[in-house]
mmCIF file with all atom_site columns, C-alpha atoms and ligand atoms in Angstrom:
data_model
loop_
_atom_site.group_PDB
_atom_site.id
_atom_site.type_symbol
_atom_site.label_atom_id
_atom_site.label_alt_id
_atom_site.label_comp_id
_atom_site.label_asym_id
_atom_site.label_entity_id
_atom_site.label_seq_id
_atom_site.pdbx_PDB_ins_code
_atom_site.Cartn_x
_atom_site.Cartn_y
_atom_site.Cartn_z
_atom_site.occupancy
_atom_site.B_iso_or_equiv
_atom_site.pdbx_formal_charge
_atom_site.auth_seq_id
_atom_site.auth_comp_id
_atom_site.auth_asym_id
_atom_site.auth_atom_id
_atom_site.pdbx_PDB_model_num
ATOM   1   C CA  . UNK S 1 1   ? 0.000   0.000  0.000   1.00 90.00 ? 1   UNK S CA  1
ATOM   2   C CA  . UNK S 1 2   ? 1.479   3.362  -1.420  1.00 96.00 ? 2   UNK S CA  1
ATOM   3   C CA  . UNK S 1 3   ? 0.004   6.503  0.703   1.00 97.00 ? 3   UNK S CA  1
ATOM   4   C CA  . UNK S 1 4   ? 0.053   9.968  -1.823  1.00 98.00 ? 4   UNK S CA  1
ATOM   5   C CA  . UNK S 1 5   ? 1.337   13.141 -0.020  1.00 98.00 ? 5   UNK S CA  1
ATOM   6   C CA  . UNK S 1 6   ? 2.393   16.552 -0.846  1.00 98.00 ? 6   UNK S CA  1
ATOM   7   C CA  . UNK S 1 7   ? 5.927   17.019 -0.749  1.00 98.00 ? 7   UNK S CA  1
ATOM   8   C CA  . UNK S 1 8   ? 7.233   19.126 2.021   1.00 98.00 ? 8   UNK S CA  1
ATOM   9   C CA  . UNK S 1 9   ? 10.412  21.034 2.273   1.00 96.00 ? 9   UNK S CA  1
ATOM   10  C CA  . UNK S 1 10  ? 11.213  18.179 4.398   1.00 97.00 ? 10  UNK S CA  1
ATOM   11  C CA  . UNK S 1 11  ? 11.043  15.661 2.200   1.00 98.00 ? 11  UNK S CA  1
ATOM   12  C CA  . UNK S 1 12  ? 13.422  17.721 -0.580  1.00 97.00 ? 12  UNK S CA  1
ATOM   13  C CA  . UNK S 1 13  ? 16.648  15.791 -0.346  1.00 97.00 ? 13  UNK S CA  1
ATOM   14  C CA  . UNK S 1 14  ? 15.409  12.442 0.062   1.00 98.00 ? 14  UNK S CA  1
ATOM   15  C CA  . UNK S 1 15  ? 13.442  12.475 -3.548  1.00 98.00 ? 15  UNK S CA  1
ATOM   16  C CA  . UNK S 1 16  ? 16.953  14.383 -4.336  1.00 97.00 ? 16  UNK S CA  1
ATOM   17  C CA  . UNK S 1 17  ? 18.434  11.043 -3.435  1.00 97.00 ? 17  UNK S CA  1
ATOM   18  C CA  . UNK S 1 18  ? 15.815  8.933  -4.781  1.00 98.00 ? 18  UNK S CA  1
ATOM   19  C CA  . UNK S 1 19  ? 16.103  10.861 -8.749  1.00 97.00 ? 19  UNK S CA  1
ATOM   20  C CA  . UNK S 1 20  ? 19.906  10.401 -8.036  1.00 97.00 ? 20  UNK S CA  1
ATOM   21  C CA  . UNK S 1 21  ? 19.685  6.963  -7.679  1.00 97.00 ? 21  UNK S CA  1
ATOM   22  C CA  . UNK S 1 22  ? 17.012  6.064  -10.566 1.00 97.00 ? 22  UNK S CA  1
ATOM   23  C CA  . UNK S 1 23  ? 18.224  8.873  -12.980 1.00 96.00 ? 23  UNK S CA  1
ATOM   24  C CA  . UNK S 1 24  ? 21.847  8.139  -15.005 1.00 93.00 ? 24  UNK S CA  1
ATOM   25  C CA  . UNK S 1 25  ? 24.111  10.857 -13.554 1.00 92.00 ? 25  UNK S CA  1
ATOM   26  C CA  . UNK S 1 26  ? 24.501  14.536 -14.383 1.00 91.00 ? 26  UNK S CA  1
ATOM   27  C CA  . UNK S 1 27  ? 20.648  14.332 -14.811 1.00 89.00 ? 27  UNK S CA  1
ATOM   28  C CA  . UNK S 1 28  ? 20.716  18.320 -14.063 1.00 90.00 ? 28  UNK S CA  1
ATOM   29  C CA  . UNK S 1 29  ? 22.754  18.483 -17.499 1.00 87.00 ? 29  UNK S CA  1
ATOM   30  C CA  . UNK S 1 30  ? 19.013  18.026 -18.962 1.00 87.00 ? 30  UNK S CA  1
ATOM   31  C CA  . UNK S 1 31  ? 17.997  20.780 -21.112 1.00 87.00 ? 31  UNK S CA  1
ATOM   32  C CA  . UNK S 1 32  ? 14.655  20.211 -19.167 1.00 91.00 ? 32  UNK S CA  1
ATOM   33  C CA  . UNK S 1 33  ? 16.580  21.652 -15.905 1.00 92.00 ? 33  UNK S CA  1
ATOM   34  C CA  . UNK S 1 34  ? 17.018  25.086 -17.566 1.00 93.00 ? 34  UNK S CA  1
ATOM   35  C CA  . UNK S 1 35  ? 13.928  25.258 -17.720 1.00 95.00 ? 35  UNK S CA  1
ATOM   36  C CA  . UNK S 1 36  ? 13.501  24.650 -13.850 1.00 95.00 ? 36  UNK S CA  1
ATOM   37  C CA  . UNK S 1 37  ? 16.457  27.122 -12.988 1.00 94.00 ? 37  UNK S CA  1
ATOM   38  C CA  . UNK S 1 38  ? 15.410  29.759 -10.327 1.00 95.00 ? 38  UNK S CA  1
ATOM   39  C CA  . UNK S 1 39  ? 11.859  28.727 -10.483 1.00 97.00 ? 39  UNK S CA  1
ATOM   40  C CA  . UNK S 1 40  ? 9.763   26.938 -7.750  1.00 96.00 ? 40  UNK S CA  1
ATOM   41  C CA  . UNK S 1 41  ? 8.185   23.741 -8.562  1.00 97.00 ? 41  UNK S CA  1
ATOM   42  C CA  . UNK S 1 42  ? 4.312   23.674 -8.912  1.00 98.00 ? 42  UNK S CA  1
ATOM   43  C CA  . UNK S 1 43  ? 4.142   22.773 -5.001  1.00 97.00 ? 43  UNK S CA  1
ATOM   44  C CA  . UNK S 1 44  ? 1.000   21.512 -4.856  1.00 98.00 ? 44  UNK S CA  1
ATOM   45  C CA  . UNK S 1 45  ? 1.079   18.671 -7.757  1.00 98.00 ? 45  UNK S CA  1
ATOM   46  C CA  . UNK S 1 46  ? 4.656   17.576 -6.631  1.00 98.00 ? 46  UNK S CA  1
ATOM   47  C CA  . UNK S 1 47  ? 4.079   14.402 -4.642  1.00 98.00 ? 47  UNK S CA  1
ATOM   48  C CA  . UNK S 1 48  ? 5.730   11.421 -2.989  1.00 98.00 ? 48  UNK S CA  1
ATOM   49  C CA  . UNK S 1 49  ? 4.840   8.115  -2.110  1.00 98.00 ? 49  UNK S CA  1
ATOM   50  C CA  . UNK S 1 50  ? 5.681   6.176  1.005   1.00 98.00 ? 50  UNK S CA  1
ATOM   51  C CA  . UNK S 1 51  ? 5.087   2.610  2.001   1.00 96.00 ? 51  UNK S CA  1
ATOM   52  C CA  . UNK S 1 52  ? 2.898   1.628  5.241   1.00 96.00 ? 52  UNK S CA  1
ATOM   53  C CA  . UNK S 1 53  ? 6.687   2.015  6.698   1.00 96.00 ? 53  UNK S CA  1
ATOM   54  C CA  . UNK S 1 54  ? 6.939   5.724  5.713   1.00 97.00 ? 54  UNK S CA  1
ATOM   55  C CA  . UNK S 1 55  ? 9.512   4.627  3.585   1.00 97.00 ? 55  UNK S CA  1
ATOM   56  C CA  . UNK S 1 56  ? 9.936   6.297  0.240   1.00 98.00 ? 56  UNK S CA  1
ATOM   57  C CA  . UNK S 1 57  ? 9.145   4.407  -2.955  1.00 98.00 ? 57  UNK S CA  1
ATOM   58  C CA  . UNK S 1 58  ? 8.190   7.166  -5.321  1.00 98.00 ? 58  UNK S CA  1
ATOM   59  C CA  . UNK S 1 59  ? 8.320   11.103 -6.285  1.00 98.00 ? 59  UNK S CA  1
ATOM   60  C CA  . UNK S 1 60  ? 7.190   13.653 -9.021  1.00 98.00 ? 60  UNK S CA  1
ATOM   61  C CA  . UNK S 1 61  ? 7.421   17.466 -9.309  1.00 98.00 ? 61  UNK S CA  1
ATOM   62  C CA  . UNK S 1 62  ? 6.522   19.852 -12.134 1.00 98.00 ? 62  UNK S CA  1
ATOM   63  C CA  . UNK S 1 63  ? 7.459   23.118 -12.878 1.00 98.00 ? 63  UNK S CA  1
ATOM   64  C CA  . UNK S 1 64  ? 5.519   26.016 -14.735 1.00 98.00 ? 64  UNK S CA  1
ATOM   65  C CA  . UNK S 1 65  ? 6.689   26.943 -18.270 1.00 98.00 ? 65  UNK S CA  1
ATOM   66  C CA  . UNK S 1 66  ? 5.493   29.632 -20.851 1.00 98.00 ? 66  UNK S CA  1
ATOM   67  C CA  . UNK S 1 67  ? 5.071   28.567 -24.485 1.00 98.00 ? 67  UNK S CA  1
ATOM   68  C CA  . UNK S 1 68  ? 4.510   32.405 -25.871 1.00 96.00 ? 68  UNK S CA  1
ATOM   69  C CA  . UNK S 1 69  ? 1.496   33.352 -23.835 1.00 96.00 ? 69  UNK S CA  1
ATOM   70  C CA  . UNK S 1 70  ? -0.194  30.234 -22.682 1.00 98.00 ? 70  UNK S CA  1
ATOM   71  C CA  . UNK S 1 71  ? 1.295   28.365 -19.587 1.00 98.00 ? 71  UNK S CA  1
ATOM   72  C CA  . UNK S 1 72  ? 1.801   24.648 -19.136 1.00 98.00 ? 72  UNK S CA  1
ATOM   73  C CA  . UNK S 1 73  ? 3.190   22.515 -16.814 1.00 98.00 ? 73  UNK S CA  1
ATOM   74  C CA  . UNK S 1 74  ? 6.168   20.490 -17.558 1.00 98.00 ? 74  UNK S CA  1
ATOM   75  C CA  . UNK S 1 75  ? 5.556   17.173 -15.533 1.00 98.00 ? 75  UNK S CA  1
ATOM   76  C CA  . UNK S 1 76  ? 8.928   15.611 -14.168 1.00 97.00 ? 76  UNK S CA  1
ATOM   77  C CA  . UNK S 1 77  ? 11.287  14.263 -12.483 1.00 97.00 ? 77  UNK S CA  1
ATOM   78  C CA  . UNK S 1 78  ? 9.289   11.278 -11.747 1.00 98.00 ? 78  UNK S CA  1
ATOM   79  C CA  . UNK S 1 79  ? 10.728  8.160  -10.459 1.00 98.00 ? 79  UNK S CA  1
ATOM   80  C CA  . UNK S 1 80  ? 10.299  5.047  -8.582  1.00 98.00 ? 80  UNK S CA  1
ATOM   81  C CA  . UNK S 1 81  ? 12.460  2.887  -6.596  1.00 98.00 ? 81  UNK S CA  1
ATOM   82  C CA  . UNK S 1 82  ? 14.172  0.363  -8.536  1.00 98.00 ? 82  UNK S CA  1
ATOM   83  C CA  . UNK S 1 83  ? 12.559  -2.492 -5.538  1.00 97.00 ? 83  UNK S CA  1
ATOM   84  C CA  . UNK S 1 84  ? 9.139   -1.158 -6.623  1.00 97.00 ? 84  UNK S CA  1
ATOM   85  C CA  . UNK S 1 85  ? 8.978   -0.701 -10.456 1.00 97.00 ? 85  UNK S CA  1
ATOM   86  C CA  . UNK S 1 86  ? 6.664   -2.236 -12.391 1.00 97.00 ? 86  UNK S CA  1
ATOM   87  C CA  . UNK S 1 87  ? 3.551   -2.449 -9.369  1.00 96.00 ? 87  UNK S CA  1
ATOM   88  C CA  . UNK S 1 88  ? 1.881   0.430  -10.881 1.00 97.00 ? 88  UNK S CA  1
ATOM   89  C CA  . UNK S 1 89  ? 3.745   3.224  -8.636  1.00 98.00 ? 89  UNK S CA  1
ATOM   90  C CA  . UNK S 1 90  ? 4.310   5.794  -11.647 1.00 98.00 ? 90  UNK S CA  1
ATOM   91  C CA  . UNK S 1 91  ? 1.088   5.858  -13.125 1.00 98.00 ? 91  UNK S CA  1
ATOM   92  C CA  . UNK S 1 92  ? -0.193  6.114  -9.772  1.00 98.00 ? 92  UNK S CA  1
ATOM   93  C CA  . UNK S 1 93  ? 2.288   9.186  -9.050  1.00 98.00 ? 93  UNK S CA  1
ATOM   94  C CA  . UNK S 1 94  ? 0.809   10.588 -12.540 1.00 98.00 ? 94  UNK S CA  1
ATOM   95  C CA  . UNK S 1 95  ? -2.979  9.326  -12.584 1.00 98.00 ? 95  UNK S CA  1
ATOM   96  C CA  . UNK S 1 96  ? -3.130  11.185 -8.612  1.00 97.00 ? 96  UNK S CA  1
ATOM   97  C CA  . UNK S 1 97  ? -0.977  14.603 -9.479  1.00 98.00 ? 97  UNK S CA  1
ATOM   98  C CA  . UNK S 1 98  ? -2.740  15.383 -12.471 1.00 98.00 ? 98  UNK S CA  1
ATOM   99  C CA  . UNK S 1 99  ? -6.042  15.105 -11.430 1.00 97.00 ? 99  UNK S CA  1
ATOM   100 C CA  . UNK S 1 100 ? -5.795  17.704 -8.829  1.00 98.00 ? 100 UNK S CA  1
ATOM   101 C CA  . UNK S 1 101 ? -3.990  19.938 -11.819 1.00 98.00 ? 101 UNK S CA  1
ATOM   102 C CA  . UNK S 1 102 ? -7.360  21.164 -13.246 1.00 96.00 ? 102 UNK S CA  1
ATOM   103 C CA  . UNK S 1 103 ? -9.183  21.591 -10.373 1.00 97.00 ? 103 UNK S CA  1
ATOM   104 C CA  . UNK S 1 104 ? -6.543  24.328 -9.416  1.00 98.00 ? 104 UNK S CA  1
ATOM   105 C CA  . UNK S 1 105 ? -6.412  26.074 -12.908 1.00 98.00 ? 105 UNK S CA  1
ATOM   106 C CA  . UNK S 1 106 ? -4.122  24.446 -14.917 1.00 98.00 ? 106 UNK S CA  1
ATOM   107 C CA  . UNK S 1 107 ? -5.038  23.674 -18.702 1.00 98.00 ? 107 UNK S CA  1
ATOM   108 C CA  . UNK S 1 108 ? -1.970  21.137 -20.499 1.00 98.00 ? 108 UNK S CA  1
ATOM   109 C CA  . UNK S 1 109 ? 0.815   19.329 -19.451 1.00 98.00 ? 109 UNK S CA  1
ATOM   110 C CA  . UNK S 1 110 ? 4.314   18.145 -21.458 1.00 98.00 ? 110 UNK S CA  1
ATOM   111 C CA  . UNK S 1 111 ? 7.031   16.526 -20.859 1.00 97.00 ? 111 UNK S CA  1
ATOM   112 C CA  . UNK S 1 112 ? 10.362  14.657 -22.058 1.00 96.00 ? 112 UNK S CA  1
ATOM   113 C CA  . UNK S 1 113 ? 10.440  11.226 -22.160 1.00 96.00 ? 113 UNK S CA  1
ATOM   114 C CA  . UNK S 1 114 ? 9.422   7.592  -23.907 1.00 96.00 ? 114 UNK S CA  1
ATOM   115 C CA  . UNK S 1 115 ? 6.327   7.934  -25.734 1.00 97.00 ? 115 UNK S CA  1
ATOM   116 C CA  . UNK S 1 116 ? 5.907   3.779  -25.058 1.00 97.00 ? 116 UNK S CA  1
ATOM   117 C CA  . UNK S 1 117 ? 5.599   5.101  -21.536 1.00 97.00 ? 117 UNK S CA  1
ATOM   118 C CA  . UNK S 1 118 ? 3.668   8.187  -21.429 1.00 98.00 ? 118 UNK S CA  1
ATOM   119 C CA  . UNK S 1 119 ? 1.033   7.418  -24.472 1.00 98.00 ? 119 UNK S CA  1
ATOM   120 C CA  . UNK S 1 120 ? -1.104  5.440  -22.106 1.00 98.00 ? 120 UNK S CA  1
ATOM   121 C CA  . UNK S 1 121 ? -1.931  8.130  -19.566 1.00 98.00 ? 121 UNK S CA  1
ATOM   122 C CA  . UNK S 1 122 ? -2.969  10.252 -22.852 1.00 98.00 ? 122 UNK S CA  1
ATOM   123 C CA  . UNK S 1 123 ? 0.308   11.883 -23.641 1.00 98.00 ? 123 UNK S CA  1
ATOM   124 C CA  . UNK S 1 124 ? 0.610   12.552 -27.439 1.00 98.00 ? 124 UNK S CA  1
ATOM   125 C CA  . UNK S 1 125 ? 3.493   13.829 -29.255 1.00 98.00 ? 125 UNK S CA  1
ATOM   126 C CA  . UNK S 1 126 ? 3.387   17.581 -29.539 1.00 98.00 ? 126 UNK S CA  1
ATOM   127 C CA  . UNK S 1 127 ? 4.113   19.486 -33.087 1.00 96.00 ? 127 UNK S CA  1
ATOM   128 C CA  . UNK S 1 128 ? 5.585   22.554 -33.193 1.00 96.00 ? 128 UNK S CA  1
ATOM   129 C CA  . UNK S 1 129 ? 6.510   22.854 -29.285 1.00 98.00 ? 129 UNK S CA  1
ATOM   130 C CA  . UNK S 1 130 ? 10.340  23.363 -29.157 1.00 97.00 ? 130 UNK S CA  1
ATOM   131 C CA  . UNK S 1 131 ? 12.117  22.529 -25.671 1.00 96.00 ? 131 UNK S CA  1
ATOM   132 C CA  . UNK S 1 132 ? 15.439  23.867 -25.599 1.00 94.00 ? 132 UNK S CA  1
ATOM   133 C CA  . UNK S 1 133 ? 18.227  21.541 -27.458 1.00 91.00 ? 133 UNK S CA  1
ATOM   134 C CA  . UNK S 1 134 ? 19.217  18.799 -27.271 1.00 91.00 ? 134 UNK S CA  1
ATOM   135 C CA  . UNK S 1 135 ? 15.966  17.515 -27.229 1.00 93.00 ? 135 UNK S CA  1
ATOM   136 C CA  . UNK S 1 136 ? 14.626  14.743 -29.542 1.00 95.00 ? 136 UNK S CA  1
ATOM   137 C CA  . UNK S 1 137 ? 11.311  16.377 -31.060 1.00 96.00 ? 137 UNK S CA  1
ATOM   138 C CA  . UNK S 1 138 ? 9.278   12.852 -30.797 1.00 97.00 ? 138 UNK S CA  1
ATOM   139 C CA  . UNK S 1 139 ? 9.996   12.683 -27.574 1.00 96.00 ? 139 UNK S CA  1
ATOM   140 C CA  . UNK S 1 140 ? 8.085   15.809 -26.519 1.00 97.00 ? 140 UNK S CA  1
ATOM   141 C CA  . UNK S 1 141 ? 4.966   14.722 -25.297 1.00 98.00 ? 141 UNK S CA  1
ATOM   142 C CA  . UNK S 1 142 ? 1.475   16.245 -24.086 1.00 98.00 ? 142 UNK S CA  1
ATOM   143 C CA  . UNK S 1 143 ? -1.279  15.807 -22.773 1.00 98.00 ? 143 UNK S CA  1
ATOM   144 C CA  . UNK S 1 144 ? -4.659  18.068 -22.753 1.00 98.00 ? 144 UNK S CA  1
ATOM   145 C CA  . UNK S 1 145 ? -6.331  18.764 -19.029 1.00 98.00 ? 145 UNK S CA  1
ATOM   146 C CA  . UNK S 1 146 ? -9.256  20.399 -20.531 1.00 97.00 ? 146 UNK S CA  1
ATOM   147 C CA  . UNK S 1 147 ? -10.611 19.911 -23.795 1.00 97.00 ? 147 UNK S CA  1
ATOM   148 C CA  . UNK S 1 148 ? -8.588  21.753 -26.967 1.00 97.00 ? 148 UNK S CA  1
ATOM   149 C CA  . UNK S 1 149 ? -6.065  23.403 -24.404 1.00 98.00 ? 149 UNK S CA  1
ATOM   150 C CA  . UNK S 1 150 ? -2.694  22.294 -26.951 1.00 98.00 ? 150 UNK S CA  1
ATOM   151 C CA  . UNK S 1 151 ? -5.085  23.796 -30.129 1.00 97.00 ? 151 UNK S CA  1
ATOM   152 C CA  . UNK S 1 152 ? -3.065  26.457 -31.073 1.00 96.00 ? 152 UNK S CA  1
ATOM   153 C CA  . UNK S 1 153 ? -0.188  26.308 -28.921 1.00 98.00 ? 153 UNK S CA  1
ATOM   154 C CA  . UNK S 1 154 ? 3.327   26.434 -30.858 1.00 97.00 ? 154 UNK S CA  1
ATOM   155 C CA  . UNK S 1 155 ? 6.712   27.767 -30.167 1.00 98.00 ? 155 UNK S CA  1
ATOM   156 C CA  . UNK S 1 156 ? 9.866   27.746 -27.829 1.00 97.00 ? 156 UNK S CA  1
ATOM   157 C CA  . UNK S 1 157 ? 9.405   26.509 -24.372 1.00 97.00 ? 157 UNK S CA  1
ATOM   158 C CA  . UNK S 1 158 ? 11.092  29.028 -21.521 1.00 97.00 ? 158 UNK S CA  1
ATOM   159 C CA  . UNK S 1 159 ? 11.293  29.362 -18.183 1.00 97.00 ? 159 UNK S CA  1
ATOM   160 C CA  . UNK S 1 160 ? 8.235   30.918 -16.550 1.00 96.00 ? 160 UNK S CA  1
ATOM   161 C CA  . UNK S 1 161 ? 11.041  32.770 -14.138 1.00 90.00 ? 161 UNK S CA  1
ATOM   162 C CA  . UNK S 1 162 ? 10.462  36.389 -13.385 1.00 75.00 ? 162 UNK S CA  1
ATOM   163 C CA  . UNK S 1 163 ? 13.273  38.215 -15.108 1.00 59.00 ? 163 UNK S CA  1
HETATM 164 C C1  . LIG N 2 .   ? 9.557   5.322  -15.580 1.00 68.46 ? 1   LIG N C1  1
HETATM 165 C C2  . LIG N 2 .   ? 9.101   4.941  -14.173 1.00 68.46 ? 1   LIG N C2  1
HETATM 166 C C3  . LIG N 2 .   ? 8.750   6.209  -13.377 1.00 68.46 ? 1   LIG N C3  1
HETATM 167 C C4  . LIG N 2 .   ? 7.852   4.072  -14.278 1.00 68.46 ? 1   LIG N C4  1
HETATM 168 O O1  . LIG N 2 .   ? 7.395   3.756  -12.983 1.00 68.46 ? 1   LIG N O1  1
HETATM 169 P P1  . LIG N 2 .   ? 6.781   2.300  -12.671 1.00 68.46 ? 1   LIG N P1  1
HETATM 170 O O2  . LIG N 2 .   ? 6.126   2.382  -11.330 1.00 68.46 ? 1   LIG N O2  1
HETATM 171 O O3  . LIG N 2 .   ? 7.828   1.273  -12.851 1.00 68.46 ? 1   LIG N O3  1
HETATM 172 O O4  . LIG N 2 .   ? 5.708   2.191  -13.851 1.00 68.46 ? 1   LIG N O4  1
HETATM 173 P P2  . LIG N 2 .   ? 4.298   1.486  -13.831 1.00 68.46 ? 1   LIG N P2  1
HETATM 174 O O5  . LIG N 2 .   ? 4.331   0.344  -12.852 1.00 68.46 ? 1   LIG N O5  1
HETATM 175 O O6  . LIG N 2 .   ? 3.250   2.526  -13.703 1.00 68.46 ? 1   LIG N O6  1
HETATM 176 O O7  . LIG N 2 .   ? 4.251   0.908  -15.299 1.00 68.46 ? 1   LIG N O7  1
HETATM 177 C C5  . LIG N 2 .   ? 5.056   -0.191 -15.624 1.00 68.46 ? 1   LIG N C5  1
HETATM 178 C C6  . LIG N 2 .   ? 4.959   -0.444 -17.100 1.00 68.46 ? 1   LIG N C6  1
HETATM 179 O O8  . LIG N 2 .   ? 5.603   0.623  -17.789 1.00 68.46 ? 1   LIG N O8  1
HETATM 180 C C7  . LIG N 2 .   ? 6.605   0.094  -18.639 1.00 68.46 ? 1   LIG N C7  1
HETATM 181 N N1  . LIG N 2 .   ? 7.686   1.069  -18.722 1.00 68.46 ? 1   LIG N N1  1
HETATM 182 C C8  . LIG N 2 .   ? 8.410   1.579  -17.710 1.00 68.46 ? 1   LIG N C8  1
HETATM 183 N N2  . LIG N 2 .   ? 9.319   2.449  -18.191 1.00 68.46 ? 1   LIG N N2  1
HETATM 184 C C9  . LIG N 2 .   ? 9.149   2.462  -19.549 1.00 68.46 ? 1   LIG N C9  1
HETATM 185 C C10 . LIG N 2 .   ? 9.792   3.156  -20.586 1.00 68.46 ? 1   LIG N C10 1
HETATM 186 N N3  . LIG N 2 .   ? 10.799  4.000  -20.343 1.00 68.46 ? 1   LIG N N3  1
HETATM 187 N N4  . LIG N 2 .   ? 9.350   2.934  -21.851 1.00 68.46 ? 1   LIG N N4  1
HETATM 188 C C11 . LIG N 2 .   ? 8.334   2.093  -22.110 1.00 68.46 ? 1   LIG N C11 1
HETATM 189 N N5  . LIG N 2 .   ? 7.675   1.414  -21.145 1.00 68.46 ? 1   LIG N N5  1
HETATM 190 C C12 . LIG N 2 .   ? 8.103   1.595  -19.875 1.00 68.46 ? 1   LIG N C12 1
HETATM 191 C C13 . LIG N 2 .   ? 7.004   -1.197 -17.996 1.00 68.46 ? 1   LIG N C13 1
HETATM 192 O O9  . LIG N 2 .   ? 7.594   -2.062 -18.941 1.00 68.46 ? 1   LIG N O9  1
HETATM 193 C C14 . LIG N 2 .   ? 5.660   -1.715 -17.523 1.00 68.46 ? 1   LIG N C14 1
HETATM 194 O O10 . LIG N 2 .   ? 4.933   -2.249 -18.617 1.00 68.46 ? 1   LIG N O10 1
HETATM 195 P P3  . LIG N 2 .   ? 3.755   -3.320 -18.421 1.00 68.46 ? 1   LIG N P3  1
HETATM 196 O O11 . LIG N 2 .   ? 2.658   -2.612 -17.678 1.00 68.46 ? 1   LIG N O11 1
HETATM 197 O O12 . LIG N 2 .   ? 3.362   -3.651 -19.822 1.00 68.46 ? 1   LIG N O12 1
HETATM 198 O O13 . LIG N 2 .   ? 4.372   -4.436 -17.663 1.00 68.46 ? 1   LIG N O13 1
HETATM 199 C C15 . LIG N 2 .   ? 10.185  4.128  -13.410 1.00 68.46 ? 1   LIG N C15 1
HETATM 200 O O14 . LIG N 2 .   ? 10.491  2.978  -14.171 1.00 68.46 ? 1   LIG N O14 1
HETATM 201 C C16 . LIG N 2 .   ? 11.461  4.892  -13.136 1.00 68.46 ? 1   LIG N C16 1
HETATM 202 O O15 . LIG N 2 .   ? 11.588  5.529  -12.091 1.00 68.46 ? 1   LIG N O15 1
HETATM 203 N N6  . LIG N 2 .   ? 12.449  4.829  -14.042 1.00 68.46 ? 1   LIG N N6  1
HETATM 204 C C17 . LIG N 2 .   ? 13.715  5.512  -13.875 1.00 68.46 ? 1   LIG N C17 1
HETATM 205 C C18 . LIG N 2 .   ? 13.544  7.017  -13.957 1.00 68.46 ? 1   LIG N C18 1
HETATM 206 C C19 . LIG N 2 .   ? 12.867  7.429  -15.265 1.00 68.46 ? 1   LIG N C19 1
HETATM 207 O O16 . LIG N 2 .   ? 13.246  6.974  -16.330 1.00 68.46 ? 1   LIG N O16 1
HETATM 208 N N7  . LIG N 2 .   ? 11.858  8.318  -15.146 1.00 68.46 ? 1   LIG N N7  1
HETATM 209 C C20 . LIG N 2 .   ? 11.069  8.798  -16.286 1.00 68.46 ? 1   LIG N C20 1
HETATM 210 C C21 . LIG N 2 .   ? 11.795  9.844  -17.048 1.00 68.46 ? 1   LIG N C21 1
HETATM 211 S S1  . LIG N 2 .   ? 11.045  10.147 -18.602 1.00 68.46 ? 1   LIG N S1  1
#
């Protein structure tokens, strides 16, 4: 039994430690970090999972991001301990984050990863949305929250930080 919770400032290094250990190092190198650079995550949708033991099995976060006018959220990191992959951890980590995502306002979600993965929560491959390079094009993914919210929406990806 996995228990959803809001992620709390004290619960920042251990995911830290937890993406360390499922991610291939220099993860940070990620175009997708610039994007995350002096920006705070989307606190309410970033959740982790703990066993019946409190211990830590799972995380995600997402950040805001501006594709010319319209905001998204860019879903990720999201990982799962290596002893728990496979029991359904990440689409629960995904299924339970997003829901609460339109409720509080928010209209699309993208990310960067395997389409093989991703296409069976409803993420599509998204033409014309540019993340910063190096980034493969096909594997830039979305997903609407309400209906029609990617109509429209092309262009560079930046950093919703306040300059
Ligand atoms: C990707 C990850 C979060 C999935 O979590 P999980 O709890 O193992 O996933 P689920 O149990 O919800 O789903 C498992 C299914 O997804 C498949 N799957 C997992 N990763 C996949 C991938 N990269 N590509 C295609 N399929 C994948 C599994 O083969 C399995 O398929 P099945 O249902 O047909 O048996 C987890 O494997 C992980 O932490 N990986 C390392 C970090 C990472 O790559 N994060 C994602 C960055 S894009």
């Amino acid at each position: 039994m996995f228990t959803l919770a809001v992620e709390t400032g004290e619960d920042w290094w251990e995911v830290e430690a937890l993406y360390d250990l499922c991610f291939a190092p220099g993860r940070e190198a990620l175009s997708s970090y610039r994007l995350r650079d002096g920006v705070d995550p989307v606190a309410e949708l970033s959740l982790v999972a703990r066993d019946d033991d409190g211990i830590l099995a799972g995380a995600i976060r997402y950040w805001p991001v501006l594709i010319g006018p319209h905001t998204a959220l860019l879903l990720g990191p999201v990982a799962v301990h290596p002893t728990h992959q496979g029991e359904g951890l990440g689409g629960f980590l995904i299924e339970g984050s997003l829901e609460r995502a339109a409720p509080l306002g928010w209209a699309r979600v993208m990310l960067v990863g395997d389409a093989p993965y991703y296409q069976r929560f409803g993420f599509e491959k998204l033409d014309g949305v540019i993340m910063p390079p190096p980034t493969n094009p096909e594997r830039v993914l979305g997903r609407a929250l309400i209906e029609e919210a990617w109509a429209g929406v092309s262009g560079e990806v930046v950093s919703a930080r306040k300059s």
